[in-house]
CSV table of C-alpha atoms in Angstrom, one decimal:
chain,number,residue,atom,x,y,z
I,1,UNK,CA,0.9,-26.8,-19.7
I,2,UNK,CA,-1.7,-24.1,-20.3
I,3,UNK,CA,-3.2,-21.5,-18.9
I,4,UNK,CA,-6.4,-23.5,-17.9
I,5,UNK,CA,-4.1,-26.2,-16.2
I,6,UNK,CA,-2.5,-23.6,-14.3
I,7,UNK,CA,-6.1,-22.1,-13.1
I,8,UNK,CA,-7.0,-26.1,-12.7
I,9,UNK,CA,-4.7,-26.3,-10.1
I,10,UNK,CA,-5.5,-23.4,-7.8
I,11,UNK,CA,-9.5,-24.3,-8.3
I,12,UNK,CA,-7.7,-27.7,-6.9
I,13,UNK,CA,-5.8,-25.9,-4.4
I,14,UNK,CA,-9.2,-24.3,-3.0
I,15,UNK,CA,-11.2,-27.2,-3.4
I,16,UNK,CA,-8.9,-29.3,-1.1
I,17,UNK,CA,-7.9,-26.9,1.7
I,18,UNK,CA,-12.3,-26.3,2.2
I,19,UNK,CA,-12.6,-30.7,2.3
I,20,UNK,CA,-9.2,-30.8,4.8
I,21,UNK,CA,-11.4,-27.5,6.8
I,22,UNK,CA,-7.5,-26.0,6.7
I,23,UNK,CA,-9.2,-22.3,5.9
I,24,UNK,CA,-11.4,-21.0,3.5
I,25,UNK,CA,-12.1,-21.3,-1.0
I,26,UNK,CA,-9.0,-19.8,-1.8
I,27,UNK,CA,-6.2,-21.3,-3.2
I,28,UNK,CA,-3.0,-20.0,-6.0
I,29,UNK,CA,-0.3,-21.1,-7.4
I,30,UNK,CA,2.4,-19.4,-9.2
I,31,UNK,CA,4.2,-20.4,-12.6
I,32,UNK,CA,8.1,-19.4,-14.0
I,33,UNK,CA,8.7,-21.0,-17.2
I,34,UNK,CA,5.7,-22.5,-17.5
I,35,UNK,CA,6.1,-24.7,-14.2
I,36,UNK,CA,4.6,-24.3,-11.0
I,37,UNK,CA,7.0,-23.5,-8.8
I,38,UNK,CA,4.5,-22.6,-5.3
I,39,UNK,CA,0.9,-23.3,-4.0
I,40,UNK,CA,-0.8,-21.1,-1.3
I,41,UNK,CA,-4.1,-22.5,0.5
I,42,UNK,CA,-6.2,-19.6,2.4
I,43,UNK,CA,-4.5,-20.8,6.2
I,44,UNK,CA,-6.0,-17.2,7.8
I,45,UNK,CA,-8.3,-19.9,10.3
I,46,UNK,CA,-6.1,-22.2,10.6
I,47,UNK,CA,-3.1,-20.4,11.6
I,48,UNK,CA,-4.5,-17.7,13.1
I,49,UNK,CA,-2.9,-15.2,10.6
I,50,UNK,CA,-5.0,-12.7,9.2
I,51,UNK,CA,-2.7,-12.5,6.6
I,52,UNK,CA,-2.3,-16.1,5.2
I,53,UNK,CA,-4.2,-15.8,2.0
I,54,UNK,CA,-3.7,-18.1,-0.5
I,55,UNK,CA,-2.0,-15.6,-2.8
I,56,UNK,CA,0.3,-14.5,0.4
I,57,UNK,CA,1.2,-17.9,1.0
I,58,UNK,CA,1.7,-19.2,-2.6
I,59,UNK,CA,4.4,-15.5,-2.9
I,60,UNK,CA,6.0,-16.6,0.7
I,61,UNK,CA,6.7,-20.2,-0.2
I,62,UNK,CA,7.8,-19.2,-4.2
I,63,UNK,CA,10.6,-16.1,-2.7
I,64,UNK,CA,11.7,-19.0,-0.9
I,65,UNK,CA,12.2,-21.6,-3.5
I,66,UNK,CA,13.8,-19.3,-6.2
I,67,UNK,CA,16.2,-17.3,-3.2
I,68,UNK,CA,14.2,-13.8,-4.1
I,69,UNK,CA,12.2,-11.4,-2.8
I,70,UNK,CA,10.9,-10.5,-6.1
I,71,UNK,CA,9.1,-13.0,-8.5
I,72,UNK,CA,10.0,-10.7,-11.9
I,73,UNK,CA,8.5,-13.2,-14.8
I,74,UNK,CA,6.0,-15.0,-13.0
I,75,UNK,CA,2.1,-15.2,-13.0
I,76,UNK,CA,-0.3,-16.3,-10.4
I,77,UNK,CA,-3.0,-18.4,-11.2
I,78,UNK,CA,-6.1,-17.8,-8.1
I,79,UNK,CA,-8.9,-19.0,-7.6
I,80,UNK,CA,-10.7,-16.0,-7.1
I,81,UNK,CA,-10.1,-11.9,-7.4
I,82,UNK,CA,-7.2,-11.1,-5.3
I,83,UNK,CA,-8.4,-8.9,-2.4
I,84,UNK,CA,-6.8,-5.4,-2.0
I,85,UNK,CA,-4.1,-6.7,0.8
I,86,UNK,CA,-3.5,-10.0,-1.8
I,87,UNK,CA,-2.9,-6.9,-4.8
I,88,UNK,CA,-0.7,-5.0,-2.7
I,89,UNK,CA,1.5,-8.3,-2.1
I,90,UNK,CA,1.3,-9.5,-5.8
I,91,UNK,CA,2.5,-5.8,-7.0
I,92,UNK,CA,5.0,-5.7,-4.5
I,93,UNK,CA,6.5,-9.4,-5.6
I,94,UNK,CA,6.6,-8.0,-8.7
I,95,UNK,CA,4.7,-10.5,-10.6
I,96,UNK,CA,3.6,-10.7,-14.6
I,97,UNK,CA,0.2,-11.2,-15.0
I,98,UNK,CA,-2.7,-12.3,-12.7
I,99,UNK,CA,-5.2,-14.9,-13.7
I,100,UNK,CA,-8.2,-15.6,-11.5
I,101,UNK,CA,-11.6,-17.9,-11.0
I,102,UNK,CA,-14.0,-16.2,-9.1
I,103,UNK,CA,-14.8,-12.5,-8.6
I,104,UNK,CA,-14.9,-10.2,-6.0
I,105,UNK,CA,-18.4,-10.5,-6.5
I,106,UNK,CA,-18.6,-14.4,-5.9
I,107,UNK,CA,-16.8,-14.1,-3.2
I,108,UNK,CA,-19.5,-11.1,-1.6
I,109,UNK,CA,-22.0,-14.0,-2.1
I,110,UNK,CA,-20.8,-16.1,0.1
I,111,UNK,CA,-19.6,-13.5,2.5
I,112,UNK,CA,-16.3,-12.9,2.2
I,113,UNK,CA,-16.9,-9.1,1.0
I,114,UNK,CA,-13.6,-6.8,0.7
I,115,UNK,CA,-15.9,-4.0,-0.8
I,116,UNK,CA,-15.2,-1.7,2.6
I,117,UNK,CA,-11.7,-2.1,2.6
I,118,UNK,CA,-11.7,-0.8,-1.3
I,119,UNK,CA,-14.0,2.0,0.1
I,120,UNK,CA,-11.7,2.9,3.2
I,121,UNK,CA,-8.5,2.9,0.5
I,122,UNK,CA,-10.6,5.6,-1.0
I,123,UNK,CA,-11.6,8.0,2.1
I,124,UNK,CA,-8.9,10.4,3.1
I,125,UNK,CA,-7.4,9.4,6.4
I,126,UNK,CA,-9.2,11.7,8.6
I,127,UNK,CA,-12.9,9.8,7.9
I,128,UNK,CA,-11.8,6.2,7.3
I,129,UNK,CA,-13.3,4.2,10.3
I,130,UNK,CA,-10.1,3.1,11.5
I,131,UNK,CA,-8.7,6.0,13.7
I,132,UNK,CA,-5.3,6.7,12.1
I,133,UNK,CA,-2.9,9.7,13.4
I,134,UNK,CA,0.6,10.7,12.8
I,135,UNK,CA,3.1,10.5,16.1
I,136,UNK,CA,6.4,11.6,15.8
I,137,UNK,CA,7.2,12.0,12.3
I,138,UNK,CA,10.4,13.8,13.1
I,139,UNK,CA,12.2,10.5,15.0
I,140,UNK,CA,10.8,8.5,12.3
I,141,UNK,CA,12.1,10.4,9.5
I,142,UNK,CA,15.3,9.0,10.8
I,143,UNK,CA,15.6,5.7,10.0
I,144,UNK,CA,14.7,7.3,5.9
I,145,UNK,CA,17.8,9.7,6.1
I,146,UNK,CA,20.1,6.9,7.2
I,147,UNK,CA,18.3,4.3,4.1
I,148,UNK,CA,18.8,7.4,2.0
I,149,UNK,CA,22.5,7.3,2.6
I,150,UNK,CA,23.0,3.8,3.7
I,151,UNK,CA,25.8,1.7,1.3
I,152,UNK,CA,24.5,-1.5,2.7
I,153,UNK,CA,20.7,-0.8,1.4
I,154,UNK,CA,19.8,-3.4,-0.8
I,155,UNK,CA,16.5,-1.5,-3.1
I,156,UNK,CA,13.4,-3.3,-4.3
């Protein structure tokens, strides 16, 4: 398959999950050795999870069918810009390379706009509009000294 099958099937992906009204015009999928080995529908409405983007989804259900946390040699193919939580995931799952449909800037057109959170990432704590404050740092510096010295830590 090729890179434009791949993209095919998340445009699929999205297309089907707005006709079954499961969530919104999102969909990915993600490719090892040129298969697709997960798909991930936008289920945030439908599940009542905030965090159940396509691309969250598609790295959930592909950890569990190759027995990883981390999806080293694999792309994701979505069907539109990955927002900045979606990023985070894809850098943390270590993928490849990611392929996408629509921009950011489609997806502001039709109202799901991510611009503020990209602005918020920006502003220092202090004058972000979500009140953030440090509590006891000490306690929770804790559980980092025993990780630090743990022999059971498994690192990723």
């Amino acid at each position: 398959m090729k890179p434009e099958d791949f993209m095919r099937e998340a445009i699929s992906v999205s297309i089907q999950n707005v006709e079954s009204g499961n969530g919104g015009p999102f969909g990915a999928v993600i490719v090892k050795d040129a298969e697709i080995i997960a798909r991930g529908a936008n289920l945030v409405t439908s599940s009542n999870d905030p965090t159940a983007h396509a691309e969250v989804v598609a790295i959930r259900a592909a950890c569990d069918a190759i027995g990883d946390f981390q999806l080293t040699d694999c792309d994701i193919y979505c069907s539109c810009e990955p927002c900045p939580m979606c990023l985070g995931a894809i850098y943390w799952a270590r993928l490849t390379n990611i392929y996408y449909g629509n921009s950011k800037e489609d997806a502001a057109a039709i109202l799901f706009d991510d611009q503020f959170i990209y602005e918020e990432i920006e502003r220092p704590i202090t004058r972000r509009k979500l009140k953030t404050s440090q509590l006891m740092r000490d306690e929770a510096l804790v559980a980092f000294q025993k990780w630090s010295t743990s022999d059971m830590k498994l690192e990723y």
